[in-house]
GROMACS .gro file of C-alpha atoms in nm:
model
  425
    1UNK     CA    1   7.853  -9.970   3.828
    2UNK     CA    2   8.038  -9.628   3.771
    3UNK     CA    3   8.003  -9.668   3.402
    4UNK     CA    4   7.585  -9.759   3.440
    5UNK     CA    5   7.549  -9.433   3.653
    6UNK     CA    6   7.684  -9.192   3.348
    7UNK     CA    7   7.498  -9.400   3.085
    8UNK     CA    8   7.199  -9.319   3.195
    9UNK     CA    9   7.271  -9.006   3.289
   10UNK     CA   10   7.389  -8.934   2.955
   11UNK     CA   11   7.078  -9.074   2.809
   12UNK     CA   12   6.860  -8.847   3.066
   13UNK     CA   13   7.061  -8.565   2.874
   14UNK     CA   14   7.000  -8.694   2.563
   15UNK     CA   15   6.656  -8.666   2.558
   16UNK     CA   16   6.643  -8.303   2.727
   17UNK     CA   17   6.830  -8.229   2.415
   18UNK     CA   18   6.600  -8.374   2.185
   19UNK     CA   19   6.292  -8.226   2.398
   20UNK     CA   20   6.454  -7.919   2.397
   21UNK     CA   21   6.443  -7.887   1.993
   22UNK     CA   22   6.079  -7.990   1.974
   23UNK     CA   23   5.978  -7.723   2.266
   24UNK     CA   24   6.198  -7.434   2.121
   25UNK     CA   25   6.292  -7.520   1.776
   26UNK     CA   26   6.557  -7.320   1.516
   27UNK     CA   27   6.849  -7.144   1.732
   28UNK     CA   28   6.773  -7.156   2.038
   29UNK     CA   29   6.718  -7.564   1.988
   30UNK     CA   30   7.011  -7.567   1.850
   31UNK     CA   31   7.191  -7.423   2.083
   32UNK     CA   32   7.049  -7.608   2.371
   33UNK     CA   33   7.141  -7.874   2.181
   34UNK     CA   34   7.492  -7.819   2.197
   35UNK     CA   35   7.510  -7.693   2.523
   36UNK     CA   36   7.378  -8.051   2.678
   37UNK     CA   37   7.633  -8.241   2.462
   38UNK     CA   38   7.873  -8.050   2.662
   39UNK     CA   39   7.718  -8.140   2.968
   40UNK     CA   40   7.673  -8.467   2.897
   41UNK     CA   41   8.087  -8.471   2.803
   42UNK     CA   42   8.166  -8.326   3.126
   43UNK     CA   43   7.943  -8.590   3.282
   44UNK     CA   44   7.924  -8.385   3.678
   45UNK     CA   45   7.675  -8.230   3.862
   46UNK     CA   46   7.417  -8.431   4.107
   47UNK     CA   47   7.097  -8.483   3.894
   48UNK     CA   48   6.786  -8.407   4.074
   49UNK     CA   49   6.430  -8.577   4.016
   50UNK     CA   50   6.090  -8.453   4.048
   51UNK     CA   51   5.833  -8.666   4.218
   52UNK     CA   52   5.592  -8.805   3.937
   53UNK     CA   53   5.199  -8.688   3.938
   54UNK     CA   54   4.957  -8.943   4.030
   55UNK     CA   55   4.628  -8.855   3.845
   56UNK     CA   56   4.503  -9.099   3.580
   57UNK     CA   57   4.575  -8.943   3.252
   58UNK     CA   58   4.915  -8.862   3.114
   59UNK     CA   59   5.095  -8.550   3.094
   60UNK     CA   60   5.073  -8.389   2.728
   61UNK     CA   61   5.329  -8.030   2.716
   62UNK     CA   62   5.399  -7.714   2.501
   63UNK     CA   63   5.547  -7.412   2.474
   64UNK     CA   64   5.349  -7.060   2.346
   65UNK     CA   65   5.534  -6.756   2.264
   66UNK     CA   66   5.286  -6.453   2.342
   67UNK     CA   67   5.335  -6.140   2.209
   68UNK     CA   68   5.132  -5.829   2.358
   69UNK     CA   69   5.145  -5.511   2.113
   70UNK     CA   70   4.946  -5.320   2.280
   71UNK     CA   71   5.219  -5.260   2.613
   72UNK     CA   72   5.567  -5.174   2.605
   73UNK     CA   73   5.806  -5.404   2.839
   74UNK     CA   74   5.782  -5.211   3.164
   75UNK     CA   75   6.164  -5.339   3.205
   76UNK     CA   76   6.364  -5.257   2.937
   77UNK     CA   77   6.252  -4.958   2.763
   78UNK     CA   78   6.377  -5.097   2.412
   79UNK     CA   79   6.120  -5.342   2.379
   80UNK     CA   80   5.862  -5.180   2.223
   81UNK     CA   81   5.625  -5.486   2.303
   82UNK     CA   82   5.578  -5.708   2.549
   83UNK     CA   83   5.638  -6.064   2.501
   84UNK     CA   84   5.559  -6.375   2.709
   85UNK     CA   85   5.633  -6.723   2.757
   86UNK     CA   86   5.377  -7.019   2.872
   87UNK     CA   87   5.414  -7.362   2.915
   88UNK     CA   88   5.101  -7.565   2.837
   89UNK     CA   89   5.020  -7.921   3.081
   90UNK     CA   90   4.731  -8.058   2.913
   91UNK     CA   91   4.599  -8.461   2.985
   92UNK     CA   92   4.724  -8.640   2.683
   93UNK     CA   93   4.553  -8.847   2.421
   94UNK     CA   94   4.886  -9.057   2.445
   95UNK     CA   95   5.256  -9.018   2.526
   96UNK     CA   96   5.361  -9.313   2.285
   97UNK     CA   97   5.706  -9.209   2.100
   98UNK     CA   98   5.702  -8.879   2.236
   99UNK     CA   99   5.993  -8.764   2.457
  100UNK     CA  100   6.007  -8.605   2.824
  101UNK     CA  101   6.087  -8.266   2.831
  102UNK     CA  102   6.329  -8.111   3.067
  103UNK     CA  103   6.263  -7.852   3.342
  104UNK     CA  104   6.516  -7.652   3.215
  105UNK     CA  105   6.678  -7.618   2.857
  106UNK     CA  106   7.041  -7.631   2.831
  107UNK     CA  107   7.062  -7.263   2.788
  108UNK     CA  108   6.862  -7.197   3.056
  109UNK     CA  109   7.005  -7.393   3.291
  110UNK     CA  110   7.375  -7.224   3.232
  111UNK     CA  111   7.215  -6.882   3.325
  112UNK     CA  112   7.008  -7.003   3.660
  113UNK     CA  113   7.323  -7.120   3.746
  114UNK     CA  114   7.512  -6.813   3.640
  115UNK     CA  115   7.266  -6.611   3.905
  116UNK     CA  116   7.429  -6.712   4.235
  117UNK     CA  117   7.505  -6.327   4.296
  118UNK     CA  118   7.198  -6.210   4.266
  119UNK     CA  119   6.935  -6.532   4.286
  120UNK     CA  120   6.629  -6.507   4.489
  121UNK     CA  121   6.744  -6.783   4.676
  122UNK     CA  122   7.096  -6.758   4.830
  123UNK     CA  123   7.050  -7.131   5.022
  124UNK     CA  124   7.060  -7.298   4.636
  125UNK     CA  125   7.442  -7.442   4.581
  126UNK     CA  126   7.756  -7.261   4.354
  127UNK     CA  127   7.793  -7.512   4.226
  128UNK     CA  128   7.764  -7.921   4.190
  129UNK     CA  129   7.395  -7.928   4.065
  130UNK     CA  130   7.319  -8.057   3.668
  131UNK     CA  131   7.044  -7.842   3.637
  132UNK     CA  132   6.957  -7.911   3.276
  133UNK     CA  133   6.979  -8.307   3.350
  134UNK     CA  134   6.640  -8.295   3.555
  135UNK     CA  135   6.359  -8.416   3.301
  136UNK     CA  136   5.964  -8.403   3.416
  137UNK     CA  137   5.702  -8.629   3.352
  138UNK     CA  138   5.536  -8.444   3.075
  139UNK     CA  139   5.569  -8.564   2.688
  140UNK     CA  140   5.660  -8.286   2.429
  141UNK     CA  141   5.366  -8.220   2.199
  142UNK     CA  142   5.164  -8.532   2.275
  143UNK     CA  143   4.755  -8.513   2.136
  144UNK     CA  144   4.548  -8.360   2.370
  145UNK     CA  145   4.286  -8.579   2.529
  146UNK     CA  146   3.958  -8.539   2.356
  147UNK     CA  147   3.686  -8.321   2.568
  148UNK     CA  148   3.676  -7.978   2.730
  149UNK     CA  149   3.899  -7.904   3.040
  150UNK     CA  150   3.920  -7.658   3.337
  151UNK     CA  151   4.193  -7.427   3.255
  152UNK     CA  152   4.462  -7.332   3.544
  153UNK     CA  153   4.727  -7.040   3.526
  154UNK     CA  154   5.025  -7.011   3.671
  155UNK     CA  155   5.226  -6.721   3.794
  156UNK     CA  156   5.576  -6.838   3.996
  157UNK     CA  157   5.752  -6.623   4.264
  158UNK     CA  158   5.917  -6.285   4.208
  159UNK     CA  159   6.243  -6.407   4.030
  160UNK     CA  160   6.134  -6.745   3.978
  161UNK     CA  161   6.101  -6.916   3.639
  162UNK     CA  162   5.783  -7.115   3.576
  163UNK     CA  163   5.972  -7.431   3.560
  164UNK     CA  164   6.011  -7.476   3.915
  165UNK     CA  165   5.658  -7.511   3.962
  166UNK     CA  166   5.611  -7.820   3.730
  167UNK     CA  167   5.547  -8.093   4.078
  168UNK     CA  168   5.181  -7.935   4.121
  169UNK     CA  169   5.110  -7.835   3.758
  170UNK     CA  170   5.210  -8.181   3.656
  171UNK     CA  171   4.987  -8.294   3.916
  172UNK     CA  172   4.703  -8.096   3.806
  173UNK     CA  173   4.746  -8.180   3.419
  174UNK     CA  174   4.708  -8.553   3.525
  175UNK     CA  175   4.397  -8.503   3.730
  176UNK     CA  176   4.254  -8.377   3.386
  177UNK     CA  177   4.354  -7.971   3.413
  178UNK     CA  178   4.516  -7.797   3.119
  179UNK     CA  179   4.742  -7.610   3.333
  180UNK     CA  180   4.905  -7.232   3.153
  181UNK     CA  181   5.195  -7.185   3.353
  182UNK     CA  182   5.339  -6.784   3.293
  183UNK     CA  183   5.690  -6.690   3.268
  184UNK     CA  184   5.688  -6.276   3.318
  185UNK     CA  185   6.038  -6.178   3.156
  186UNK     CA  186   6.246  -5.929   3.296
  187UNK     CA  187   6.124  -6.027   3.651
  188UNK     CA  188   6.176  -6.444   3.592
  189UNK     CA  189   6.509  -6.527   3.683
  190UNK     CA  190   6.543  -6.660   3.352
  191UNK     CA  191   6.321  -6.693   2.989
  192UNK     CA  192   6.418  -6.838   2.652
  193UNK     CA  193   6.235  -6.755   2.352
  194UNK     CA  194   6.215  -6.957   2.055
  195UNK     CA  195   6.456  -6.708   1.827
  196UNK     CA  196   6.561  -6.368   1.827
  197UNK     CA  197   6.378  -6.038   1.722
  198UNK     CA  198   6.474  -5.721   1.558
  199UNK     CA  199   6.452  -5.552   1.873
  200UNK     CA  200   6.596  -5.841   2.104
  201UNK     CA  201   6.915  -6.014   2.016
  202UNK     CA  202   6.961  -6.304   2.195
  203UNK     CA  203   6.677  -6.578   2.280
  204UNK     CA  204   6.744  -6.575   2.676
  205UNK     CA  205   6.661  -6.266   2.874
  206UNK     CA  206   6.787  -6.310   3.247
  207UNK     CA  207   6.647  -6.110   3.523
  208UNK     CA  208   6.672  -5.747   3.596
  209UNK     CA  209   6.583  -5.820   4.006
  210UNK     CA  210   6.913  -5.800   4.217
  211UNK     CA  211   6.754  -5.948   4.598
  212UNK     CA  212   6.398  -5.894   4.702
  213UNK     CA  213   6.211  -5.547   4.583
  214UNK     CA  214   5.945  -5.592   4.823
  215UNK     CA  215   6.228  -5.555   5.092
  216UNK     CA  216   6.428  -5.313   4.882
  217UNK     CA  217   6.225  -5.099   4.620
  218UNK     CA  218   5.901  -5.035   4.651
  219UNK     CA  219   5.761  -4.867   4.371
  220UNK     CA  220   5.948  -5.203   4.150
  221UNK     CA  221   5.778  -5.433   4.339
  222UNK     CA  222   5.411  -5.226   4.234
  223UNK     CA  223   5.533  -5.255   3.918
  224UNK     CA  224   5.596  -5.658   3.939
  225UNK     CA  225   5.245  -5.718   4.020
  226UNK     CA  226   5.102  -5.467   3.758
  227UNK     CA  227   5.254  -5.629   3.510
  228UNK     CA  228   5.227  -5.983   3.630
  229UNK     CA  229   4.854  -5.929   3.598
  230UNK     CA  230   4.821  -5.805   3.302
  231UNK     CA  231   4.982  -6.046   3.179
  232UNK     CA  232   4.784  -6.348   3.311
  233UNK     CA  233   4.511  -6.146   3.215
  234UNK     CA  234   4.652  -6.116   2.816
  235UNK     CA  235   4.718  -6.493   2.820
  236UNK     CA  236   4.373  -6.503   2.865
  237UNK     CA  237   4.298  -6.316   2.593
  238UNK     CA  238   4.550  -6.538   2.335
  239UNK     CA  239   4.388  -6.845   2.489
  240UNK     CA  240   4.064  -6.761   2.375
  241UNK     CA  241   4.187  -6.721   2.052
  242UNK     CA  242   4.338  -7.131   2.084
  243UNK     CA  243   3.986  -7.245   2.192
  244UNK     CA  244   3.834  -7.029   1.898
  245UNK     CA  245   4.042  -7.302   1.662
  246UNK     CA  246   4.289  -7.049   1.595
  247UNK     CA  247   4.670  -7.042   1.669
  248UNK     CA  248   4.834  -6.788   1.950
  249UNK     CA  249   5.188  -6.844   1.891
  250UNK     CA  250   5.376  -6.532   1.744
  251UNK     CA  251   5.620  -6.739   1.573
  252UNK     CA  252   5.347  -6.950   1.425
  253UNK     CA  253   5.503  -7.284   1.569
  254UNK     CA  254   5.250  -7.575   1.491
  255UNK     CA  255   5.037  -7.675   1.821
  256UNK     CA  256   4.971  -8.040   1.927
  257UNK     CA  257   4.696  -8.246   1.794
  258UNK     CA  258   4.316  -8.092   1.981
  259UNK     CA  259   4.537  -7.881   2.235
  260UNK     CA  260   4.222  -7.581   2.151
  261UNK     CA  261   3.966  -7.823   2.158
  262UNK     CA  262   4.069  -7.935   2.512
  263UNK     CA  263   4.063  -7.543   2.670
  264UNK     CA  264   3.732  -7.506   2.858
  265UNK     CA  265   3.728  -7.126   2.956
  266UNK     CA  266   3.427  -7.082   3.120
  267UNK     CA  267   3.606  -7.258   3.413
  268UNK     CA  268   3.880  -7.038   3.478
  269UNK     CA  269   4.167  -7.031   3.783
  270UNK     CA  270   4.484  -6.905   3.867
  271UNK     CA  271   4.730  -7.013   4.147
  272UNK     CA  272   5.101  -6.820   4.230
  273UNK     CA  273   5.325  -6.875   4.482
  274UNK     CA  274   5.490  -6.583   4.644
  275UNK     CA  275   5.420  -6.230   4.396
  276UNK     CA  276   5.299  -6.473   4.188
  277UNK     CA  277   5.024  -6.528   4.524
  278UNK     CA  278   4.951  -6.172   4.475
  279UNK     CA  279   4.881  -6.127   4.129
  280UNK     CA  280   4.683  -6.481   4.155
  281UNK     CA  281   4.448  -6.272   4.426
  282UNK     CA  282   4.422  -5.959   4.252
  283UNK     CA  283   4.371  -6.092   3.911
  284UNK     CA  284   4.054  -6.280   4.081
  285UNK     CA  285   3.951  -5.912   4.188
  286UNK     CA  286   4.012  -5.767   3.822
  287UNK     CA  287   3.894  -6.001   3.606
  288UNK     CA  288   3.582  -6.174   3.576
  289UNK     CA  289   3.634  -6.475   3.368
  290UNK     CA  290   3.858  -6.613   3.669
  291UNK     CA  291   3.642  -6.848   3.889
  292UNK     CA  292   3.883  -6.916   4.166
  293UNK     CA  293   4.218  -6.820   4.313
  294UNK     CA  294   4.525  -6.947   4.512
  295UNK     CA  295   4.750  -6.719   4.683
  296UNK     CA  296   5.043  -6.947   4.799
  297UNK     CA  297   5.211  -6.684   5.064
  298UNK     CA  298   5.225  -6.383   4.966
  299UNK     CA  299   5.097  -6.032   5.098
  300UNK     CA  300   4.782  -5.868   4.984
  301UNK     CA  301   4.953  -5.513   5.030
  302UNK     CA  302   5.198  -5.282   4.904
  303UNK     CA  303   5.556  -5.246   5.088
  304UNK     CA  304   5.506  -4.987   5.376
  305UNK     CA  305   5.668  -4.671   5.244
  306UNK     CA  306   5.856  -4.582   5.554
  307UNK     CA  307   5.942  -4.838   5.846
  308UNK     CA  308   5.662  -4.805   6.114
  309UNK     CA  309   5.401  -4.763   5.855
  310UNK     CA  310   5.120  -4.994   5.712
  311UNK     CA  311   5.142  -5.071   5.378
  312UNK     CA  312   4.860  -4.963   5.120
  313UNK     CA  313   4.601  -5.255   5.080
  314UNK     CA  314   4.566  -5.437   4.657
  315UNK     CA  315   4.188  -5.337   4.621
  316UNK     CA  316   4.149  -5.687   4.640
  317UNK     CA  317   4.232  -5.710   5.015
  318UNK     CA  318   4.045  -5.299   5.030
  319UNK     CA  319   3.720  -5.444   4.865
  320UNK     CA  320   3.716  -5.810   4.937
  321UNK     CA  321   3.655  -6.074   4.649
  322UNK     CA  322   3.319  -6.194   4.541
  323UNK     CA  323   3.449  -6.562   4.417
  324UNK     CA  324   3.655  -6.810   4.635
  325UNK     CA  325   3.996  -6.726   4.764
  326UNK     CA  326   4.254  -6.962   4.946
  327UNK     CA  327   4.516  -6.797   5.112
  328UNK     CA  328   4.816  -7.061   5.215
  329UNK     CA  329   5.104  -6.981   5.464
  330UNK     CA  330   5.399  -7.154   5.648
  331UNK     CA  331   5.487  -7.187   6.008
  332UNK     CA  332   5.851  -7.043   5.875
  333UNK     CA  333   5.759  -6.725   5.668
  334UNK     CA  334   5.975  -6.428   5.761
  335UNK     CA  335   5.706  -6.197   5.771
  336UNK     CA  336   5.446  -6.328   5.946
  337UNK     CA  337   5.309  -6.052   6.122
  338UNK     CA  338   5.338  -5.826   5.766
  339UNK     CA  339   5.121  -6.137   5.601
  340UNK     CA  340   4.854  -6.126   5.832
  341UNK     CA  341   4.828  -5.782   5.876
  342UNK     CA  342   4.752  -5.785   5.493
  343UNK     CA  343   4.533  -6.078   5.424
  344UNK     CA  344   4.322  -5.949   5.784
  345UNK     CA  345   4.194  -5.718   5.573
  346UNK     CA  346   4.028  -5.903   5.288
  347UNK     CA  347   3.875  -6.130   5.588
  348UNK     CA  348   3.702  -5.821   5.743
  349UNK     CA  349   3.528  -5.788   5.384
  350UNK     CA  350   3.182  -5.933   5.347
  351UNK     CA  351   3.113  -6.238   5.129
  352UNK     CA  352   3.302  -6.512   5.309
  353UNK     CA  353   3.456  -6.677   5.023
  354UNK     CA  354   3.812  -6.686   5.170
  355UNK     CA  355   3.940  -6.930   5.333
  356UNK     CA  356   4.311  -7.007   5.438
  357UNK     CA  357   4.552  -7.300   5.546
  358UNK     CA  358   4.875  -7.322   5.718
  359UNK     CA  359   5.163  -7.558   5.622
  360UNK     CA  360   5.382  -7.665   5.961
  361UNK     CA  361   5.743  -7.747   5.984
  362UNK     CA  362   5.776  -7.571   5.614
  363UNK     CA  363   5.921  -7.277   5.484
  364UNK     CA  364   5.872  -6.994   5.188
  365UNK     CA  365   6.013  -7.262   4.947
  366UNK     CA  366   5.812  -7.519   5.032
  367UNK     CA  367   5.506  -7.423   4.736
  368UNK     CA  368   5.749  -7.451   4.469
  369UNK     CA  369   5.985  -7.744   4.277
  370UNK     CA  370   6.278  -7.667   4.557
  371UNK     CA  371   6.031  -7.897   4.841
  372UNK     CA  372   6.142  -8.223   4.658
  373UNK     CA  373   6.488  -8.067   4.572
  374UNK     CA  374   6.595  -7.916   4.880
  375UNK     CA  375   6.651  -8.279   5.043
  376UNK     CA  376   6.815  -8.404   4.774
  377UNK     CA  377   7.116  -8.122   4.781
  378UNK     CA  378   7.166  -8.146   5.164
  379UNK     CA  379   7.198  -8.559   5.137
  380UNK     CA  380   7.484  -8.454   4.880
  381UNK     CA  381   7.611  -8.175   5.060
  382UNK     CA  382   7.535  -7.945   4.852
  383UNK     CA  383   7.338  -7.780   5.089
  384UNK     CA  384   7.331  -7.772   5.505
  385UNK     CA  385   7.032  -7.849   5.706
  386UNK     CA  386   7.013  -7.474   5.800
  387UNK     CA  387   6.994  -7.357   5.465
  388UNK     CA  388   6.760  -7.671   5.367
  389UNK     CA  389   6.515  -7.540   5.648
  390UNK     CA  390   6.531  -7.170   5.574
  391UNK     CA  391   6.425  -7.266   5.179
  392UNK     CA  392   6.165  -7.524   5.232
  393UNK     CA  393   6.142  -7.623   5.597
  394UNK     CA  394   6.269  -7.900   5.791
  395UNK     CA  395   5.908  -8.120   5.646
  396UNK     CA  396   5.960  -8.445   5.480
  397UNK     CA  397   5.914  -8.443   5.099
  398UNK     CA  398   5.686  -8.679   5.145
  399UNK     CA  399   5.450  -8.511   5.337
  400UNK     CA  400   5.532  -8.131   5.184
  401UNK     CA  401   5.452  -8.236   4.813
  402UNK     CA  402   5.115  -8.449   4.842
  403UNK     CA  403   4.998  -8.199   5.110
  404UNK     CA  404   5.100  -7.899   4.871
  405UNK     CA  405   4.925  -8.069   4.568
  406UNK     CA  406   4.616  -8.135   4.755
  407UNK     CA  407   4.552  -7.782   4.851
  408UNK     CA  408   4.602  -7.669   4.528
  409UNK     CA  409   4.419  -7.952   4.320
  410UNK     CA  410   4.125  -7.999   4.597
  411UNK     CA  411   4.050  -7.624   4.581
  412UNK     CA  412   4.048  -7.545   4.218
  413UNK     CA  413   3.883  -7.918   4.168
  414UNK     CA  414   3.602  -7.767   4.401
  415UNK     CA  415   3.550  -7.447   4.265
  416UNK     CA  416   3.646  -7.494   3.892
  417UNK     CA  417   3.329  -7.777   3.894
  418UNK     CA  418   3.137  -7.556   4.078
  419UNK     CA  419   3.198  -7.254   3.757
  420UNK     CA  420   3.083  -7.493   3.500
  421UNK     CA  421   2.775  -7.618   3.681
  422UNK     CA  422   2.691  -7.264   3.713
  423UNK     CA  423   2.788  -7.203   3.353
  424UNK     CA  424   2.552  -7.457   3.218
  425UNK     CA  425   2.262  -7.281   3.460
   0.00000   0.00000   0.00000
């Protein structure tokens, strides 16, 4: 039985590898490539599993690399660009032959777990975890299904990567969404471009954030969500481009089969989790081609600039929003009175297209990939219950995840038909 149990968790590797070339190609594939053998020699670390979406169509995924020459990287003043990667969750034609690809690449993987100083989230183990091992249920560069979709972005927490979202944009590819989920580099806790540049020599850029700037710094954490918007708001932009038949990807990396054909953008949201919540809310404020917006816990204001005083409101929460809002908290947020202080204000504003939910028994965590994770490290003791609860909460899995994707996927479902109805008009 021993020798079953690293078979097939050699052959889970096996095909992260080979996912892992078709998502990234030329060095950095092969390098991931090599990496996982290693991993796979080594043959340790618990491997965790993400709960499978249950729409009707299959899950269809790719990689963009963005490029923005009009801004400089507001984090590392030798870029003289800024560059972006997306992941694309589109409902698939058909998976047939194609392989899963992996939540994390090899390469990736080796610097999450290299981040235990400084990660976001101290409650995560040293050490014990295979991160690269855990595969989602999405096929690398199936066809697109034929026929135009609602298009979703994604922006993760401050420090998070967009691959620990993949349980609800999964979900929301296979209820027919094509779901753009944004890393924003420099601020992600970890992004791996598809080579290297003249101006950037290695194809993984870690983080820059050392603990929580929202807490610690400020005038960083203004410029987090400045730039997180403007970049949802460029991936806009290069996604027009893919509907208009033409090809956003800087390095010119061939796209699957209809993936422009299947981008419906006059039915537009965006859903983030923590800054990402923020940026989700005030994008809705800036930009008009966004329908609806999610804001999974996060504040509406600026950090207070002394203790004792109220933070400065996003003019999203100062002039209130015009198109719907949902604004989602848990029972076990830190700052609870600091969140309602902040989203009280877009409330008082006229319109009454906000609306908010509350998650019990749940935690901060709870909105991202870590709900169906968490539970898994503390029944290997990789994790206590007290660090298990201040992550995600002490809520079943099995409640947390369906009741997560159904706020998400009822909302936008709602709205986004409501956009195209009123598009047709």
């Amino acid at each position: 039985m021993g020798d079953t149990g690293t078979d097939r968790r050699t052959v889970a590797r096996s095909v992260a590898v080979a996912a892992s070339v078709l998502l990234f190609g030329g060095t950095a594939g092969a390098r991931a490539a090599a990496e996982a053998g290693s991993a796979a020699a080594a043959g340790r670390g618990l491997v965790l599993r993400l709960p499978a979406p249950t729409g009707p169509y299959p899950v269809g995924v790719t990689t963009l690399y963005l490029v923005d020459r009009a801004r400089r990287d507001p984090w590392d003043a030798a870029l003289p660009v800024r560059e972006l990667m997306v992941t694309v969750l589109y409902p698939a034609r058909t998976v047939r032959g194609r392989p899963r690809a992996p939540q994390m690449t090899a390469s990736a993987a080796e610097s999450f777990a290299g981040l235990v100083p400084f990660r976001v989230h101290p409650e995560l183990p040293d050490a014990g975890v295979d991160w690269a091992a855990t595969l989602t249920h999405a096929r690398v560069g199936a066809p697109a299904l034929p026929g135009r979709r609602p298009v979703v972005l994604y922006s993760p927490g401050g420090g998070d990567a967009r691959t620990l979202g993949t349980v609800v944009a999964e979900e929301l590819a296979s209820r027919g969404r094509v779901v753009v989920a944004v890393d924003h580099p420099g601020d992600a806790s970890e992004v791996e471009f598809p080579g290297t540049t003249a101006y950037r020599r290695d194809p993984l850029r870690p983080t820059v954030l050392r603990g929580d700037p929202r807490r610690t710094d400020p005038a960083l954490f203004r410029t987090m969500i400045g730039t997180r918007v403007a970049d949802l708001r460029f991936v806009l932009d290069r996604l027009a481009v893919l509907a208009a038949g033409g090809n956003p990807d800087a390095a010119g990396r061939a796209l699957p089969e209809h993936l422009g054909r299947a981008l419906d953008l006059r039915r537009v949201g965006v859903y983030g989790h923590s800054a990402g919540g923020t940026a989700a809310a005030q994008a809705l404020h800036e930009d008009g081609r966004i329908a609806a917006a999610v804001d999974l816990e996060c504040h509406l204001d600026h950090p207070p600039e002394a203790p004792g005083r109220p933070g400065e409101p996003f003019p999203v929460a100062r002039c209130g929003v015009d198109r719907p809002l949902l604004l989602v908290n848990t029972d076990g947020f830190p700052d609870r009175r600091g969140l309602e202080a902040s989203w009280s204000a877009v409330f008082a504003r006229p319109g009454g297209r906000v609306v908010r939910r509350r998650l019990d028994d749940a935690a901060h965590g709870v909105f991202t990939d870590y709900a169906a994770m968490a539970p898994r490290m503390q029944a290997a003791g990789l994790m206590t219950r007290a660090e298990r609860i201040r992550l995600v909460g002490a809520v079943d899995p099995a409640r947390s995840v369906p009741a997560v994707r159904g706020l998400v996927c009822g909302f936008l479902d709602r709205h986004l038909t409501a956009a195209g109805r009123d598009a047709r008009d």
